[in-house]
Amino acid sequence: SECRNGLCFEPLWTTFADSVVKLRIDHSCSQIPITVHQMFKETVDKYGPLNAMASKKNGEWEKITFAEYYNLSLKAAKSFLKLGLERFHSVAILGFNSPEWFISAVGAIFAG
Ligand SMILES: *[C@@H]1O[C@H](CO)[C@@H](O)[C@H](O)[C@H]1NC(C)=O
C-alpha cells in the first residue's frame, strides 16, 4: 500500500507489473468475477464449433472456430513461454488486424 499524510491506501493503478492495486469491484453486480481463461473456456464449451473469426487470405475467406481459436491461443502461450516469456512480463504485438494478432493477444494473457 501507499502512504501519504499518514493515510495508507491501495492505489488504483500502477506502472509496476508486480505491484498491488485495489480492484474496483461493483458489489451490486451479481456476476462472479472470472479470469479471461475461464471466460474463453466457457465460450468454447458453449460455442466451440461456431465461427469466431474470418479473414481473407489470398482472396479467400478463412474461418476459424472458437475451439480452434482457443487451441491456437494455447499453442501461442506455450510458444511464448518456450521463447522465455516470464509471468508479469510483456508481449508487444506488431501487426495488422488479423487472426494472428488476436491469437497472440490471448496467448500472452494465457501465458500469464
Ligand atoms: C483442440 O485441442 C483439443 C485437445 O488437444 C482437441 O481434442 C480438439 O480436437 C482440438 N480442437 C480443434 C477444433 O482443433
PDB file of C-alpha atoms and ligand atoms in Angstrom:
ATOM      1  CA  SER A   1       0.000   0.000   0.000  1.00  0.00           C
ATOM      2  CA  GLU A   2       0.941   3.667  -0.433  1.00  0.00           C
ATOM      3  CA  CYS A   3       1.012   6.136   2.455  1.00  0.00           C
ATOM      4  CA  ARG A   4       0.539   9.909   2.134  1.00  0.00           C
ATOM      5  CA  ASN A   5      -0.031  12.379   5.005  1.00  0.00           C
ATOM      6  CA  GLY A   6      -0.340   9.472   7.450  1.00  0.00           C
ATOM      7  CA  LEU A   7      -3.080   7.771   5.386  1.00  0.00           C
ATOM      8  CA  CYS A   8      -2.349   4.399   3.773  1.00  0.00           C
ATOM      9  CA  PHE A   9      -4.321   3.071   0.831  1.00  0.00           C
ATOM     10  CA  GLU A  10      -4.116   0.611  -2.048  1.00  0.00           C
ATOM     11  CA  PRO A  11      -3.505   2.555  -5.257  1.00  0.00           C
ATOM     12  CA  LEU A  12      -5.974   2.080  -8.143  1.00  0.00           C
ATOM     13  CA  TRP A  13      -3.221   1.868 -10.767  1.00  0.00           C
ATOM     14  CA  THR A  14       0.479   1.232 -11.111  1.00  0.00           C
ATOM     15  CA  THR A  15       3.169   1.125 -13.740  1.00  0.00           C
ATOM     16  CA  PHE A  16       4.946  -1.785 -11.961  1.00  0.00           C
ATOM     17  CA  ALA A  17       3.922  -5.242 -13.199  1.00  0.00           C
ATOM     18  CA  ASP A  18       4.445  -6.826  -9.769  1.00  0.00           C
ATOM     19  CA  SER A  19       2.776  -4.245  -7.520  1.00  0.00           C
ATOM     20  CA  VAL A  20      -0.659  -4.371  -5.927  1.00  0.00           C
ATOM     21  CA  VAL A  21      -3.717  -2.343  -6.908  1.00  0.00           C
ATOM     22  CA  LYS A  22      -7.178  -2.083  -5.416  1.00  0.00           C
ATOM     23  CA  LEU A  23      -9.715  -3.787  -7.677  1.00  0.00           C
ATOM     24  CA  ARG A  24     -12.786  -1.698  -8.430  1.00  0.00           C
ATOM     25  CA  ILE A  25     -15.467  -4.343  -7.935  1.00  0.00           C
ATOM     26  CA  ASP A  26     -19.109  -3.345  -8.289  1.00  0.00           C
ATOM     27  CA  HIS A  27     -20.754  -5.303  -5.454  1.00  0.00           C
ATOM     28  CA  SER A  28     -24.224  -4.688  -6.915  1.00  0.00           C
ATOM     29  CA  CYS A  29     -23.219  -6.876  -9.887  1.00  0.00           C
ATOM     30  CA  SER A  30     -24.309 -10.496  -9.406  1.00  0.00           C
ATOM     31  CA  GLN A  31     -21.708 -11.820 -11.869  1.00  0.00           C
ATOM     32  CA  ILE A  32     -18.889 -13.758 -10.160  1.00  0.00           C
ATOM     33  CA  PRO A  33     -15.506 -12.454 -11.348  1.00  0.00           C
ATOM     34  CA  ILE A  34     -13.732 -14.927 -13.647  1.00  0.00           C
ATOM     35  CA  THR A  35     -10.430 -14.959 -15.491  1.00  0.00           C
ATOM     36  CA  VAL A  36     -10.028 -14.374 -19.227  1.00  0.00           C
ATOM     37  CA  HIS A  37      -9.090 -18.065 -19.494  1.00  0.00           C
ATOM     38  CA  GLN A  38     -12.272 -19.185 -17.662  1.00  0.00           C
ATOM     39  CA  MET A  39     -14.404 -16.909 -19.851  1.00  0.00           C
ATOM     40  CA  PHE A  40     -12.795 -18.211 -23.059  1.00  0.00           C
ATOM     41  CA  LYS A  41     -13.162 -21.854 -21.887  1.00  0.00           C
ATOM     42  CA  GLU A  42     -16.865 -21.274 -21.128  1.00  0.00           C
ATOM     43  CA  THR A  43     -17.274 -19.793 -24.612  1.00  0.00           C
ATOM     44  CA  VAL A  44     -15.563 -22.833 -26.162  1.00  0.00           C
ATOM     45  CA  ASP A  45     -17.847 -25.182 -24.157  1.00  0.00           C
ATOM     46  CA  LYS A  46     -20.926 -23.318 -25.437  1.00  0.00           C
ATOM     47  CA  TYR A  47     -19.905 -22.271 -28.957  1.00  0.00           C
ATOM     48  CA  GLY A  48     -16.788 -24.385 -29.775  1.00  0.00           C
ATOM     49  CA  PRO A  49     -17.807 -25.435 -33.315  1.00  0.00           C
ATOM     50  CA  LEU A  50     -19.113 -21.949 -34.315  1.00  0.00           C
ATOM     51  CA  ASN A  51     -17.027 -19.439 -36.262  1.00  0.00           C
ATOM     52  CA  ALA A  52     -15.097 -16.957 -34.141  1.00  0.00           C
ATOM     53  CA  MET A  53     -13.172 -15.123 -36.859  1.00  0.00           C
ATOM     54  CA  ALA A  54     -12.993 -14.776 -40.605  1.00  0.00           C
ATOM     55  CA  SER A  55     -10.169 -13.211 -42.580  1.00  0.00           C
ATOM     56  CA  LYS A  56      -9.167 -13.021 -46.230  1.00  0.00           C
ATOM     57  CA  LYS A  57      -6.009 -14.881 -47.265  1.00  0.00           C
ATOM     58  CA  ASN A  58      -5.044 -14.653 -50.961  1.00  0.00           C
ATOM     59  CA  GLY A  59      -8.585 -13.510 -51.797  1.00  0.00           C
ATOM     60  CA  GLU A  60     -10.255 -16.453 -49.989  1.00  0.00           C
ATOM     61  CA  TRP A  61     -12.170 -16.275 -46.716  1.00  0.00           C
ATOM     62  CA  GLU A  62     -10.554 -18.351 -43.990  1.00  0.00           C
ATOM     63  CA  LYS A  63     -12.650 -19.049 -40.910  1.00  0.00           C
ATOM     64  CA  ILE A  64     -11.665 -20.389 -37.509  1.00  0.00           C
ATOM     65  CA  THR A  65     -13.988 -21.709 -34.810  1.00  0.00           C
ATOM     66  CA  PHE A  66     -13.866 -20.797 -31.117  1.00  0.00           C
ATOM     67  CA  ALA A  67     -12.330 -24.234 -30.391  1.00  0.00           C
ATOM     68  CA  GLU A  68      -9.574 -23.618 -32.970  1.00  0.00           C
ATOM     69  CA  TYR A  69      -9.064 -20.052 -31.693  1.00  0.00           C
ATOM     70  CA  TYR A  70      -8.690 -21.425 -28.146  1.00  0.00           C
ATOM     71  CA  ASN A  71      -6.255 -24.171 -29.221  1.00  0.00           C
ATOM     72  CA  LEU A  72      -4.156 -21.782 -31.285  1.00  0.00           C
ATOM     73  CA  SER A  73      -4.066 -19.314 -28.354  1.00  0.00           C
ATOM     74  CA  LEU A  74      -2.854 -22.101 -26.035  1.00  0.00           C
ATOM     75  CA  LYS A  75      -0.197 -23.001 -28.605  1.00  0.00           C
ATOM     76  CA  ALA A  76       0.879 -19.320 -28.782  1.00  0.00           C
ATOM     77  CA  ALA A  77       1.065 -19.183 -24.953  1.00  0.00           C
ATOM     78  CA  LYS A  78       3.258 -22.286 -24.827  1.00  0.00           C
ATOM     79  CA  SER A  79       5.438 -20.853 -27.602  1.00  0.00           C
ATOM     80  CA  PHE A  80       5.896 -17.539 -25.727  1.00  0.00           C
ATOM     81  CA  LEU A  81       6.903 -19.460 -22.568  1.00  0.00           C
ATOM     82  CA  LYS A  82       9.300 -21.631 -24.583  1.00  0.00           C
ATOM     83  CA  LEU A  83      10.836 -18.438 -26.029  1.00  0.00           C
ATOM     84  CA  GLY A  84      11.483 -17.171 -22.482  1.00  0.00           C
ATOM     85  CA  LEU A  85       8.413 -15.088 -21.627  1.00  0.00           C
ATOM     86  CA  GLU A  86       8.037 -14.842 -17.862  1.00  0.00           C
ATOM     87  CA  ARG A  87       4.956 -14.210 -15.737  1.00  0.00           C
ATOM     88  CA  PHE A  88       4.128 -10.463 -15.400  1.00  0.00           C
ATOM     89  CA  HIS A  89       6.408  -9.621 -18.321  1.00  0.00           C
ATOM     90  CA  SER A  90       5.023  -8.128 -21.527  1.00  0.00           C
ATOM     91  CA  VAL A  91       4.448  -9.069 -25.139  1.00  0.00           C
ATOM     92  CA  ALA A  92       4.441  -6.390 -27.826  1.00  0.00           C
ATOM     93  CA  ILE A  93       2.439  -7.468 -30.866  1.00  0.00           C
ATOM     94  CA  LEU A  94       3.278  -5.622 -34.066  1.00  0.00           C
ATOM     95  CA  GLY A  95       0.837  -6.363 -36.843  1.00  0.00           C
ATOM     96  CA  PHE A  96      -2.354  -5.533 -38.625  1.00  0.00           C
ATOM     97  CA  ASN A  97      -5.846  -6.560 -37.601  1.00  0.00           C
ATOM     98  CA  SER A  98      -5.597 -10.327 -38.178  1.00  0.00           C
ATOM     99  CA  PRO A  99      -6.329 -13.704 -36.522  1.00  0.00           C
ATOM    100  CA  GLU A 100      -2.610 -13.917 -35.669  1.00  0.00           C
ATOM    101  CA  TRP A 101      -2.888 -10.657 -33.731  1.00  0.00           C
ATOM    102  CA  PHE A 102      -5.851 -11.905 -31.655  1.00  0.00           C
ATOM    103  CA  ILE A 103      -4.269 -15.351 -31.126  1.00  0.00           C
ATOM    104  CA  SER A 104      -1.069 -13.641 -29.895  1.00  0.00           C
ATOM    105  CA  ALA A 105      -3.012 -11.294 -27.584  1.00  0.00           C
ATOM    106  CA  VAL A 106      -4.992 -14.146 -25.974  1.00  0.00           C
ATOM    107  CA  GLY A 107      -1.836 -16.299 -25.933  1.00  0.00           C
ATOM    108  CA  ALA A 108       0.005 -13.569 -23.984  1.00  0.00           C
ATOM    109  CA  ILE A 109      -2.822 -13.494 -21.410  1.00  0.00           C
ATOM    110  CA  PHE A 110      -2.876 -17.311 -21.177  1.00  0.00           C
ATOM    111  CA  ALA A 111       0.902 -17.265 -20.578  1.00  0.00           C
ATOM    112  CA  GLY A 112       0.306 -15.068 -17.543  1.00  0.00           C
TER     113      GLY A 112
HETATM  114  C1  LIG B   1      -8.367 -28.653 -29.594  1.00  0.00           C
HETATM  115  O1  LIG B   1      -7.480 -29.388 -28.783  1.00  0.00           O
HETATM  116  C2  LIG B   1      -8.086 -30.478 -28.127  1.00  0.00           C
HETATM  117  C3  LIG B   1      -7.078 -31.052 -27.156  1.00  0.00           C
HETATM  118  O2  LIG B   1      -5.848 -31.313 -27.789  1.00  0.00           O
HETATM  119  C4  LIG B   1      -8.549 -31.487 -29.171  1.00  0.00           C
HETATM  120  O3  LIG B   1      -9.185 -32.560 -28.542  1.00  0.00           O
HETATM  121  C5  LIG B   1      -9.534 -30.811 -30.099  1.00  0.00           C
HETATM  122  O4  LIG B   1      -9.879 -31.674 -31.154  1.00  0.00           O
HETATM  123  C6  LIG B   1      -8.934 -29.538 -30.683  1.00  0.00           C
HETATM  124  N1  LIG B   1      -9.994 -28.836 -31.401  1.00  0.00           N
HETATM  125  C7  LIG B   1      -9.800 -28.214 -32.544  1.00  0.00           C
HETATM  126  C8  LIG B   1     -11.012 -27.644 -33.182  1.00  0.00           C
HETATM  127  O5  LIG B   1      -8.709 -28.080 -33.054  1.00  0.00           O
END
